[in-house]
Amino acid sequence: ILGEKESCCGESVRKAGHEALFESLAKSNIAAFREKGVKEIIVSSPHCYTTFKEEYPRLNGAVKVLHLTQYLAALLDKGKLSYKKRLSKKIVYHDPCYLGRHNGIYEEPRKVLGSIPGVTLMDEVECRENSLCCGGGGGRIWMETLKGQRFSDILVEQAVAMGADILATACPYCLLNFKDSVVTSDKVGELEVKDISEVVLAAMGEER
């Protein structure tokens, strides 16, 4: 754990055109990795995953990177992920753009969610390679979009129509957009938005 020496991966500032700031953040992280002898990192953001995997090697900062869903799926395969609670929830899974289309990680999130006792796992109408963006990609997370024009509104309405209890995903941008859409669409109490890790924690009896 890097603690205070951990900096942002720099993805957002690079998207905004601040190349020098990105390189500064990246070099700071690379130095921290080397100091601690880091060989492998685990990230919860697909944007961080792509940045560490694709951009850091160009700055001599290559390191093995796993998305959290890959790590959880590996634990499951090794019999090291066990559950104490039956959730009895209908869950719709949303494929984040940078996890799915950009990196081809489709099976691990579904494997993890599908392993939880009592969970009925459903796909969105358009899923995997055809999944709709939540509306936060390409810097749009920082834009204000009119109600009804947001992809997140469409996907929240769809999840409710499918009878889902939880809309689960594996990207912080998606989480922010979906949670906001639940509020602005008056769906509070009808639909929960959770990261896969939160669902796993709940099934392990460790929900916070």
mmCIF file with all atom_site columns, C-alpha atoms in Angstrom:
data_model
loop_
_atom_site.group_PDB
_atom_site.id
_atom_site.type_symbol
_atom_site.label_atom_id
_atom_site.label_alt_id
_atom_site.label_comp_id
_atom_site.label_asym_id
_atom_site.label_entity_id
_atom_site.label_seq_id
_atom_site.pdbx_PDB_ins_code
_atom_site.Cartn_x
_atom_site.Cartn_y
_atom_site.Cartn_z
_atom_site.occupancy
_atom_site.B_iso_or_equiv
_atom_site.pdbx_formal_charge
_atom_site.auth_seq_id
_atom_site.auth_comp_id
_atom_site.auth_asym_id
_atom_site.auth_atom_id
_atom_site.pdbx_PDB_model_num
ATOM 1   C CA . ILE A 1 1   ? 0.000   0.000   0.000   1.00 0.00 ? 1   ILE A CA 1
ATOM 2   C CA . LEU A 1 2   ? 1.535   3.293   -1.092  1.00 0.00 ? 2   LEU A CA 1
ATOM 3   C CA . GLY A 1 3   ? -0.525  5.474   1.233   1.00 0.00 ? 3   GLY A CA 1
ATOM 4   C CA . GLU A 1 4   ? 0.377   9.153   0.988   1.00 0.00 ? 4   GLU A CA 1
ATOM 5   C CA . LYS A 1 5   ? 2.824   8.434   -1.829  1.00 0.00 ? 5   LYS A CA 1
ATOM 6   C CA . GLU A 1 6   ? 0.010   7.318   -4.122  1.00 0.00 ? 6   GLU A CA 1
ATOM 7   C CA . SER A 1 7   ? -0.986  9.893   -6.726  1.00 0.00 ? 7   SER A CA 1
ATOM 8   C CA . CYS A 1 8   ? -3.753  9.984   -9.326  1.00 0.00 ? 8   CYS A CA 1
ATOM 9   C CA . CYS A 1 9   ? -2.807  7.934   -12.385 1.00 0.00 ? 9   CYS A CA 1
ATOM 10  C CA . GLY A 1 10  ? -3.196  11.122  -14.449 1.00 0.00 ? 10  GLY A CA 1
ATOM 11  C CA . GLU A 1 11  ? -5.787  9.888   -16.929 1.00 0.00 ? 11  GLU A CA 1
ATOM 12  C CA . SER A 1 12  ? -8.238  12.742  -16.417 1.00 0.00 ? 12  SER A CA 1
ATOM 13  C CA . VAL A 1 13  ? -5.680  15.539  -16.677 1.00 0.00 ? 13  VAL A CA 1
ATOM 14  C CA . ARG A 1 14  ? -4.256  14.003  -19.834 1.00 0.00 ? 14  ARG A CA 1
ATOM 15  C CA . LYS A 1 15  ? -7.723  13.868  -21.374 1.00 0.00 ? 15  LYS A CA 1
ATOM 16  C CA . ALA A 1 16  ? -8.005  17.573  -20.551 1.00 0.00 ? 16  ALA A CA 1
ATOM 17  C CA . GLY A 1 17  ? -4.776  18.236  -22.451 1.00 0.00 ? 17  GLY A CA 1
ATOM 18  C CA . HIS A 1 18  ? -2.380  18.706  -19.532 1.00 0.00 ? 18  HIS A CA 1
ATOM 19  C CA . GLU A 1 19  ? 0.386   16.452  -20.832 1.00 0.00 ? 19  GLU A CA 1
ATOM 20  C CA . ALA A 1 20  ? 3.080   17.886  -18.544 1.00 0.00 ? 20  ALA A CA 1
ATOM 21  C CA . LEU A 1 21  ? 0.963   17.354  -15.431 1.00 0.00 ? 21  LEU A CA 1
ATOM 22  C CA . PHE A 1 22  ? 0.183   13.809  -16.552 1.00 0.00 ? 22  PHE A CA 1
ATOM 23  C CA . GLU A 1 23  ? 3.880   13.013  -16.930 1.00 0.00 ? 23  GLU A CA 1
ATOM 24  C CA . SER A 1 24  ? 4.605   14.533  -13.522 1.00 0.00 ? 24  SER A CA 1
ATOM 25  C CA . LEU A 1 25  ? 1.938   12.388  -11.847 1.00 0.00 ? 25  LEU A CA 1
ATOM 26  C CA . ALA A 1 26  ? 3.025   9.296   -13.746 1.00 0.00 ? 26  ALA A CA 1
ATOM 27  C CA . LYS A 1 27  ? 6.697   9.738   -12.875 1.00 0.00 ? 27  LYS A CA 1
ATOM 28  C CA . SER A 1 28  ? 5.788   10.268  -9.222  1.00 0.00 ? 28  SER A CA 1
ATOM 29  C CA . ASN A 1 29  ? 3.843   7.001   -9.197  1.00 0.00 ? 29  ASN A CA 1
ATOM 30  C CA . ILE A 1 30  ? 6.576   5.139   -11.072 1.00 0.00 ? 30  ILE A CA 1
ATOM 31  C CA . ALA A 1 31  ? 9.152   6.323   -8.506  1.00 0.00 ? 31  ALA A CA 1
ATOM 32  C CA . ALA A 1 32  ? 6.885   5.169   -5.663  1.00 0.00 ? 32  ALA A CA 1
ATOM 33  C CA . PHE A 1 33  ? 6.415   1.764   -7.338  1.00 0.00 ? 33  PHE A CA 1
ATOM 34  C CA . ARG A 1 34  ? 10.184  1.317   -7.668  1.00 0.00 ? 34  ARG A CA 1
ATOM 35  C CA . GLU A 1 35  ? 10.845  2.439   -4.095  1.00 0.00 ? 35  GLU A CA 1
ATOM 36  C CA . LYS A 1 36  ? 8.383   -0.144  -2.764  1.00 0.00 ? 36  LYS A CA 1
ATOM 37  C CA . GLY A 1 37  ? 9.429   -2.861  -5.216  1.00 0.00 ? 37  GLY A CA 1
ATOM 38  C CA . VAL A 1 38  ? 5.939   -3.053  -6.702  1.00 0.00 ? 38  VAL A CA 1
ATOM 39  C CA . LYS A 1 39  ? 5.538   -5.705  -9.397  1.00 0.00 ? 39  LYS A CA 1
ATOM 40  C CA . GLU A 1 40  ? 1.746   -5.836  -9.611  1.00 0.00 ? 40  GLU A CA 1
ATOM 41  C CA . ILE A 1 41  ? -1.031  -3.344  -8.885  1.00 0.00 ? 41  ILE A CA 1
ATOM 42  C CA . ILE A 1 42  ? -4.778  -3.781  -8.475  1.00 0.00 ? 42  ILE A CA 1
ATOM 43  C CA . VAL A 1 43  ? -7.125  -0.971  -9.520  1.00 0.00 ? 43  VAL A CA 1
ATOM 44  C CA . SER A 1 44  ? -10.867 -0.458  -9.245  1.00 0.00 ? 44  SER A CA 1
ATOM 45  C CA . SER A 1 45  ? -11.061 1.986   -12.160 1.00 0.00 ? 45  SER A CA 1
ATOM 46  C CA . PRO A 1 46  ? -10.943 0.809   -15.786 1.00 0.00 ? 46  PRO A CA 1
ATOM 47  C CA . HIS A 1 47  ? -9.533  4.234   -16.658 1.00 0.00 ? 47  HIS A CA 1
ATOM 48  C CA . CYS A 1 48  ? -6.610  3.705   -14.278 1.00 0.00 ? 48  CYS A CA 1
ATOM 49  C CA . TYR A 1 49  ? -6.244  0.160   -15.613 1.00 0.00 ? 49  TYR A CA 1
ATOM 50  C CA . THR A 1 50  ? -5.855  1.390   -19.189 1.00 0.00 ? 50  THR A CA 1
ATOM 51  C CA . THR A 1 51  ? -3.512  4.215   -18.209 1.00 0.00 ? 51  THR A CA 1
ATOM 52  C CA . PHE A 1 52  ? -1.169  1.987   -16.205 1.00 0.00 ? 52  PHE A CA 1
ATOM 53  C CA . LYS A 1 53  ? -1.284  -0.704  -18.869 1.00 0.00 ? 53  LYS A CA 1
ATOM 54  C CA . GLU A 1 54  ? -0.937  1.433   -22.005 1.00 0.00 ? 54  GLU A CA 1
ATOM 55  C CA . GLU A 1 55  ? 0.650   4.745   -21.026 1.00 0.00 ? 55  GLU A CA 1
ATOM 56  C CA . TYR A 1 56  ? 3.069   4.026   -18.178 1.00 0.00 ? 56  TYR A CA 1
ATOM 57  C CA . PRO A 1 57  ? 5.285   1.623   -20.196 1.00 0.00 ? 57  PRO A CA 1
ATOM 58  C CA . ARG A 1 58  ? 6.062   4.556   -22.518 1.00 0.00 ? 58  ARG A CA 1
ATOM 59  C CA . LEU A 1 59  ? 7.588   6.300   -19.504 1.00 0.00 ? 59  LEU A CA 1
ATOM 60  C CA . ASN A 1 60  ? 9.566   3.201   -18.475 1.00 0.00 ? 60  ASN A CA 1
ATOM 61  C CA . GLY A 1 61  ? 6.982   2.400   -15.822 1.00 0.00 ? 61  GLY A CA 1
ATOM 62  C CA . ALA A 1 62  ? 5.745   -0.999  -16.932 1.00 0.00 ? 62  ALA A CA 1
ATOM 63  C CA . VAL A 1 63  ? 4.060   -2.953  -14.149 1.00 0.00 ? 63  VAL A CA 1
ATOM 64  C CA . LYS A 1 64  ? 1.550   -5.801  -14.168 1.00 0.00 ? 64  LYS A CA 1
ATOM 65  C CA . VAL A 1 65  ? -1.916  -4.392  -13.601 1.00 0.00 ? 65  VAL A CA 1
ATOM 66  C CA . LEU A 1 66  ? -5.143  -6.155  -12.690 1.00 0.00 ? 66  LEU A CA 1
ATOM 67  C CA . HIS A 1 67  ? -8.624  -4.759  -12.517 1.00 0.00 ? 67  HIS A CA 1
ATOM 68  C CA . LEU A 1 68  ? -10.347 -5.604  -9.242  1.00 0.00 ? 68  LEU A CA 1
ATOM 69  C CA . THR A 1 69  ? -12.843 -7.872  -11.006 1.00 0.00 ? 69  THR A CA 1
ATOM 70  C CA . GLN A 1 70  ? -9.959  -9.912  -12.456 1.00 0.00 ? 70  GLN A CA 1
ATOM 71  C CA . TYR A 1 71  ? -8.446  -10.240 -8.985  1.00 0.00 ? 71  TYR A CA 1
ATOM 72  C CA . LEU A 1 72  ? -11.766 -11.302 -7.438  1.00 0.00 ? 72  LEU A CA 1
ATOM 73  C CA . ALA A 1 73  ? -12.354 -13.850 -10.211 1.00 0.00 ? 73  ALA A CA 1
ATOM 74  C CA . ALA A 1 74  ? -8.866  -15.278 -9.593  1.00 0.00 ? 74  ALA A CA 1
ATOM 75  C CA . LEU A 1 75  ? -9.618  -15.575 -5.867  1.00 0.00 ? 75  LEU A CA 1
ATOM 76  C CA . LEU A 1 76  ? -12.845 -17.358 -6.763  1.00 0.00 ? 76  LEU A CA 1
ATOM 77  C CA . ASP A 1 77  ? -10.971 -19.831 -8.973  1.00 0.00 ? 77  ASP A CA 1
ATOM 78  C CA . LYS A 1 78  ? -8.575  -20.575 -6.108  1.00 0.00 ? 78  LYS A CA 1
ATOM 79  C CA . GLY A 1 79  ? -11.412 -21.132 -3.645  1.00 0.00 ? 79  GLY A CA 1
ATOM 80  C CA . LYS A 1 80  ? -10.356 -18.097 -1.623  1.00 0.00 ? 80  LYS A CA 1
ATOM 81  C CA . LEU A 1 81  ? -13.581 -16.127 -1.960  1.00 0.00 ? 81  LEU A CA 1
ATOM 82  C CA . SER A 1 82  ? -16.375 -17.336 0.290   1.00 0.00 ? 82  SER A CA 1
ATOM 83  C CA . TYR A 1 83  ? -19.772 -15.906 1.148   1.00 0.00 ? 83  TYR A CA 1
ATOM 84  C CA . LYS A 1 84  ? -21.743 -15.903 4.384   1.00 0.00 ? 84  LYS A CA 1
ATOM 85  C CA . LYS A 1 85  ? -24.990 -14.347 3.173   1.00 0.00 ? 85  LYS A CA 1
ATOM 86  C CA . ARG A 1 86  ? -27.589 -15.108 0.524   1.00 0.00 ? 86  ARG A CA 1
ATOM 87  C CA . LEU A 1 87  ? -28.470 -11.814 -1.132  1.00 0.00 ? 87  LEU A CA 1
ATOM 88  C CA . SER A 1 88  ? -31.655 -12.764 -3.048  1.00 0.00 ? 88  SER A CA 1
ATOM 89  C CA . LYS A 1 89  ? -31.287 -9.775  -5.378  1.00 0.00 ? 89  LYS A CA 1
ATOM 90  C CA . LYS A 1 90  ? -31.910 -9.170  -9.073  1.00 0.00 ? 90  LYS A CA 1
ATOM 91  C CA . ILE A 1 91  ? -28.785 -7.492  -10.419 1.00 0.00 ? 91  ILE A CA 1
ATOM 92  C CA . VAL A 1 92  ? -28.268 -5.852  -13.799 1.00 0.00 ? 92  VAL A CA 1
ATOM 93  C CA . TYR A 1 93  ? -24.608 -5.547  -14.739 1.00 0.00 ? 93  TYR A CA 1
ATOM 94  C CA . HIS A 1 94  ? -23.369 -2.583  -16.783 1.00 0.00 ? 94  HIS A CA 1
ATOM 95  C CA . ASP A 1 95  ? -20.220 -3.056  -18.917 1.00 0.00 ? 95  ASP A CA 1
ATOM 96  C CA . PRO A 1 96  ? -17.996 0.025   -18.505 1.00 0.00 ? 96  PRO A CA 1
ATOM 97  C CA . CYS A 1 97  ? -16.497 1.179   -21.811 1.00 0.00 ? 97  CYS A CA 1
ATOM 98  C CA . TYR A 1 98  ? -12.880 1.029   -20.690 1.00 0.00 ? 98  TYR A CA 1
ATOM 99  C CA . LEU A 1 99  ? -13.267 -2.356  -19.030 1.00 0.00 ? 99  LEU A CA 1
ATOM 100 C CA . GLY A 1 100 ? -15.218 -3.971  -21.841 1.00 0.00 ? 100 GLY A CA 1
ATOM 101 C CA . ARG A 1 101 ? -14.697 -2.486  -25.290 1.00 0.00 ? 101 ARG A CA 1
ATOM 102 C CA . HIS A 1 102 ? -11.197 -1.166  -24.584 1.00 0.00 ? 102 HIS A CA 1
ATOM 103 C CA . ASN A 1 103 ? -9.822  -4.157  -22.671 1.00 0.00 ? 103 ASN A CA 1
ATOM 104 C CA . GLY A 1 104 ? -12.128 -7.092  -23.406 1.00 0.00 ? 104 GLY A CA 1
ATOM 105 C CA . ILE A 1 105 ? -12.922 -7.805  -19.754 1.00 0.00 ? 105 ILE A CA 1
ATOM 106 C CA . TYR A 1 106 ? -16.461 -9.145  -19.907 1.00 0.00 ? 106 TYR A CA 1
ATOM 107 C CA . GLU A 1 107 ? -16.469 -12.529 -18.203 1.00 0.00 ? 107 GLU A CA 1
ATOM 108 C CA . GLU A 1 108 ? -14.752 -11.827 -14.878 1.00 0.00 ? 108 GLU A CA 1
ATOM 109 C CA . PRO A 1 109 ? -17.369 -9.347  -13.567 1.00 0.00 ? 109 PRO A CA 1
ATOM 110 C CA . ARG A 1 110 ? -20.200 -11.700 -14.515 1.00 0.00 ? 110 ARG A CA 1
ATOM 111 C CA . LYS A 1 111 ? -18.378 -14.672 -13.020 1.00 0.00 ? 111 LYS A CA 1
ATOM 112 C CA . VAL A 1 112 ? -18.014 -12.906 -9.690  1.00 0.00 ? 112 VAL A CA 1
ATOM 113 C CA . LEU A 1 113 ? -21.598 -11.622 -9.516  1.00 0.00 ? 113 LEU A CA 1
ATOM 114 C CA . GLY A 1 114 ? -22.970 -14.967 -10.713 1.00 0.00 ? 114 GLY A CA 1
ATOM 115 C CA . SER A 1 115 ? -21.136 -16.793 -7.924  1.00 0.00 ? 115 SER A CA 1
ATOM 116 C CA . ILE A 1 116 ? -22.991 -14.950 -5.155  1.00 0.00 ? 116 ILE A CA 1
ATOM 117 C CA . PRO A 1 117 ? -25.768 -17.027 -3.547  1.00 0.00 ? 117 PRO A CA 1
ATOM 118 C CA . GLY A 1 118 ? -29.274 -15.835 -4.359  1.00 0.00 ? 118 GLY A CA 1
ATOM 119 C CA . VAL A 1 119 ? -28.257 -13.399 -7.094  1.00 0.00 ? 119 VAL A CA 1
ATOM 120 C CA . THR A 1 120 ? -30.236 -13.374 -10.335 1.00 0.00 ? 120 THR A CA 1
ATOM 121 C CA . LEU A 1 121 ? -27.837 -11.808 -12.826 1.00 0.00 ? 121 LEU A CA 1
ATOM 122 C CA . MET A 1 122 ? -29.170 -9.965  -15.862 1.00 0.00 ? 122 MET A CA 1
ATOM 123 C CA . ASP A 1 123 ? -27.561 -8.162  -18.790 1.00 0.00 ? 123 ASP A CA 1
ATOM 124 C CA . GLU A 1 124 ? -28.674 -4.794  -20.089 1.00 0.00 ? 124 GLU A CA 1
ATOM 125 C CA . VAL A 1 125 ? -30.570 -4.763  -23.391 1.00 0.00 ? 125 VAL A CA 1
ATOM 126 C CA . GLU A 1 126 ? -27.370 -3.588  -25.095 1.00 0.00 ? 126 GLU A CA 1
ATOM 127 C CA . CYS A 1 127 ? -24.399 -5.207  -23.416 1.00 0.00 ? 127 CYS A CA 1
ATOM 128 C CA . ARG A 1 128 ? -20.805 -6.353  -23.832 1.00 0.00 ? 128 ARG A CA 1
ATOM 129 C CA . GLU A 1 129 ? -19.387 -4.867  -27.075 1.00 0.00 ? 129 GLU A CA 1
ATOM 130 C CA . ASN A 1 130 ? -22.670 -3.024  -27.675 1.00 0.00 ? 130 ASN A CA 1
ATOM 131 C CA . SER A 1 131 ? -23.025 -1.574  -24.193 1.00 0.00 ? 131 SER A CA 1
ATOM 132 C CA . LEU A 1 132 ? -24.081 2.055   -23.965 1.00 0.00 ? 132 LEU A CA 1
ATOM 133 C CA . CYS A 1 133 ? -21.595 4.427   -22.368 1.00 0.00 ? 133 CYS A CA 1
ATOM 134 C CA . CYS A 1 134 ? -22.790 5.774   -19.006 1.00 0.00 ? 134 CYS A CA 1
ATOM 135 C CA . GLY A 1 135 ? -22.069 9.228   -20.389 1.00 0.00 ? 135 GLY A CA 1
ATOM 136 C CA . GLY A 1 136 ? -18.924 9.840   -18.353 1.00 0.00 ? 136 GLY A CA 1
ATOM 137 C CA . GLY A 1 137 ? -16.278 8.858   -20.880 1.00 0.00 ? 137 GLY A CA 1
ATOM 138 C CA . GLY A 1 138 ? -14.105 11.188  -22.933 1.00 0.00 ? 138 GLY A CA 1
ATOM 139 C CA . GLY A 1 139 ? -14.171 13.881  -20.281 1.00 0.00 ? 139 GLY A CA 1
ATOM 140 C CA . ARG A 1 140 ? -17.973 14.109  -20.274 1.00 0.00 ? 140 ARG A CA 1
ATOM 141 C CA . ILE A 1 141 ? -17.988 13.261  -16.581 1.00 0.00 ? 141 ILE A CA 1
ATOM 142 C CA . TRP A 1 142 ? -17.165 16.946  -16.066 1.00 0.00 ? 142 TRP A CA 1
ATOM 143 C CA . MET A 1 143 ? -19.975 18.221  -18.323 1.00 0.00 ? 143 MET A CA 1
ATOM 144 C CA . GLU A 1 144 ? -23.501 19.085  -17.266 1.00 0.00 ? 144 GLU A CA 1
ATOM 145 C CA . THR A 1 145 ? -25.980 17.256  -19.511 1.00 0.00 ? 145 THR A CA 1
ATOM 146 C CA . LEU A 1 146 ? -29.692 18.024  -19.565 1.00 0.00 ? 146 LEU A CA 1
ATOM 147 C CA . LYS A 1 147 ? -32.025 15.593  -17.835 1.00 0.00 ? 147 LYS A CA 1
ATOM 148 C CA . GLY A 1 148 ? -33.394 13.072  -20.302 1.00 0.00 ? 148 GLY A CA 1
ATOM 149 C CA . GLN A 1 149 ? -30.390 13.408  -22.588 1.00 0.00 ? 149 GLN A CA 1
ATOM 150 C CA . ARG A 1 150 ? -28.046 11.458  -20.344 1.00 0.00 ? 150 ARG A CA 1
ATOM 151 C CA . PHE A 1 151 ? -27.223 7.848   -21.170 1.00 0.00 ? 151 PHE A CA 1
ATOM 152 C CA . SER A 1 152 ? -27.186 7.154   -17.432 1.00 0.00 ? 152 SER A CA 1
ATOM 153 C CA . ASP A 1 153 ? -30.852 8.224   -17.224 1.00 0.00 ? 153 ASP A CA 1
ATOM 154 C CA . ILE A 1 154 ? -31.734 5.784   -19.999 1.00 0.00 ? 154 ILE A CA 1
ATOM 155 C CA . LEU A 1 155 ? -29.875 2.901   -18.337 1.00 0.00 ? 155 LEU A CA 1
ATOM 156 C CA . VAL A 1 156 ? -31.360 3.574   -14.896 1.00 0.00 ? 156 VAL A CA 1
ATOM 157 C CA . GLU A 1 157 ? -34.878 3.611   -16.367 1.00 0.00 ? 157 GLU A CA 1
ATOM 158 C CA . GLN A 1 158 ? -34.083 0.374   -18.199 1.00 0.00 ? 158 GLN A CA 1
ATOM 159 C CA . ALA A 1 159 ? -32.825 -1.338  -15.042 1.00 0.00 ? 159 ALA A CA 1
ATOM 160 C CA . VAL A 1 160 ? -35.976 -0.361  -13.149 1.00 0.00 ? 160 VAL A CA 1
ATOM 161 C CA . ALA A 1 161 ? -38.159 -1.629  -16.015 1.00 0.00 ? 161 ALA A CA 1
ATOM 162 C CA . MET A 1 162 ? -36.300 -4.961  -15.864 1.00 0.00 ? 162 MET A CA 1
ATOM 163 C CA . GLY A 1 163 ? -37.200 -5.319  -12.207 1.00 0.00 ? 163 GLY A CA 1
ATOM 164 C CA . ALA A 1 164 ? -33.630 -5.011  -10.962 1.00 0.00 ? 164 ALA A CA 1
ATOM 165 C CA . ASP A 1 165 ? -32.882 -4.350  -7.308  1.00 0.00 ? 165 ASP A CA 1
ATOM 166 C CA . ILE A 1 166 ? -29.291 -3.352  -8.028  1.00 0.00 ? 166 ILE A CA 1
ATOM 167 C CA . LEU A 1 167 ? -27.512 -1.797  -10.996 1.00 0.00 ? 167 LEU A CA 1
ATOM 168 C CA . ALA A 1 168 ? -23.940 -3.035  -10.584 1.00 0.00 ? 168 ALA A CA 1
ATOM 169 C CA . THR A 1 169 ? -20.883 -1.862  -12.445 1.00 0.00 ? 169 THR A CA 1
ATOM 170 C CA . ALA A 1 170 ? -17.098 -1.740  -12.112 1.00 0.00 ? 170 ALA A CA 1
ATOM 171 C CA . CYS A 1 171 ? -16.134 1.862   -12.838 1.00 0.00 ? 171 CYS A CA 1
ATOM 172 C CA . PRO A 1 172 ? -16.238 4.949   -10.569 1.00 0.00 ? 172 PRO A CA 1
ATOM 173 C CA . TYR A 1 173 ? -17.396 7.185   -13.433 1.00 0.00 ? 173 TYR A CA 1
ATOM 174 C CA . CYS A 1 174 ? -20.356 4.885   -14.066 1.00 0.00 ? 174 CYS A CA 1
ATOM 175 C CA . LEU A 1 175 ? -21.146 4.778   -10.344 1.00 0.00 ? 175 LEU A CA 1
ATOM 176 C CA . LEU A 1 176 ? -21.248 8.566   -10.090 1.00 0.00 ? 176 LEU A CA 1
ATOM 177 C CA . ASN A 1 177 ? -23.454 8.980   -13.152 1.00 0.00 ? 177 ASN A CA 1
ATOM 178 C CA . PHE A 1 178 ? -25.877 6.214   -12.218 1.00 0.00 ? 178 PHE A CA 1
ATOM 179 C CA . LYS A 1 179 ? -26.231 7.371   -8.618  1.00 0.00 ? 179 LYS A CA 1
ATOM 180 C CA . ASP A 1 180 ? -26.965 10.892  -9.809  1.00 0.00 ? 180 ASP A CA 1
ATOM 181 C CA . SER A 1 181 ? -29.535 9.609   -12.305 1.00 0.00 ? 181 SER A CA 1
ATOM 182 C CA . VAL A 1 182 ? -31.286 7.576   -9.601  1.00 0.00 ? 182 VAL A CA 1
ATOM 183 C CA . VAL A 1 183 ? -31.741 10.791  -7.627  1.00 0.00 ? 183 VAL A CA 1
ATOM 184 C CA . THR A 1 184 ? -32.732 13.069  -10.522 1.00 0.00 ? 184 THR A CA 1
ATOM 185 C CA . SER A 1 185 ? -35.078 10.424  -11.968 1.00 0.00 ? 185 SER A CA 1
ATOM 186 C CA . ASP A 1 186 ? -36.836 9.959   -8.607  1.00 0.00 ? 186 ASP A CA 1
ATOM 187 C CA . LYS A 1 187 ? -35.818 6.298   -8.388  1.00 0.00 ? 187 LYS A CA 1
ATOM 188 C CA . VAL A 1 188 ? -34.432 6.435   -4.854  1.00 0.00 ? 188 VAL A CA 1
ATOM 189 C CA . GLY A 1 189 ? -35.808 3.393   -3.031  1.00 0.00 ? 189 GLY A CA 1
ATOM 190 C CA . GLU A 1 190 ? -36.480 1.577   -6.305  1.00 0.00 ? 190 GLU A CA 1
ATOM 191 C CA . LEU A 1 191 ? -32.915 0.926   -7.453  1.00 0.00 ? 191 LEU A CA 1
ATOM 192 C CA . GLU A 1 192 ? -29.531 0.728   -5.746  1.00 0.00 ? 192 GLU A CA 1
ATOM 193 C CA . VAL A 1 193 ? -26.283 1.434   -7.592  1.00 0.00 ? 193 VAL A CA 1
ATOM 194 C CA . LYS A 1 194 ? -23.257 -0.525  -6.407  1.00 0.00 ? 194 LYS A CA 1
ATOM 195 C CA . ASP A 1 195 ? -19.740 -1.394  -7.410  1.00 0.00 ? 195 ASP A CA 1
ATOM 196 C CA . ILE A 1 196 ? -19.181 -5.138  -7.751  1.00 0.00 ? 196 ILE A CA 1
ATOM 197 C CA . SER A 1 197 ? -16.853 -5.012  -4.747  1.00 0.00 ? 197 SER A CA 1
ATOM 198 C CA . GLU A 1 198 ? -19.705 -3.633  -2.601  1.00 0.00 ? 198 GLU A CA 1
ATOM 199 C CA . VAL A 1 199 ? -21.950 -6.510  -3.635  1.00 0.00 ? 199 VAL A CA 1
ATOM 200 C CA . VAL A 1 200 ? -19.190 -9.003  -2.804  1.00 0.00 ? 200 VAL A CA 1
ATOM 201 C CA . LEU A 1 201 ? -18.642 -7.381  0.609   1.00 0.00 ? 201 LEU A CA 1
ATOM 202 C CA . ALA A 1 202 ? -22.359 -7.608  1.356   1.00 0.00 ? 202 ALA A CA 1
ATOM 203 C CA . ALA A 1 203 ? -22.370 -11.328 0.491   1.00 0.00 ? 203 ALA A CA 1
ATOM 204 C CA . MET A 1 204 ? -19.298 -11.831 2.693   1.00 0.00 ? 204 MET A CA 1
ATOM 205 C CA . GLY A 1 205 ? -21.157 -10.229 5.582   1.00 0.00 ? 205 GLY A CA 1
ATOM 206 C CA . GLU A 1 206 ? -18.759 -7.283  5.607   1.00 0.00 ? 206 GLU A CA 1
ATOM 207 C CA . GLU A 1 207 ? -21.075 -4.587  4.240   1.00 0.00 ? 207 GLU A CA 1
ATOM 208 C CA . ARG A 1 208 ? -20.269 -1.095  5.504   1.00 0.00 ? 208 ARG A CA 1
#
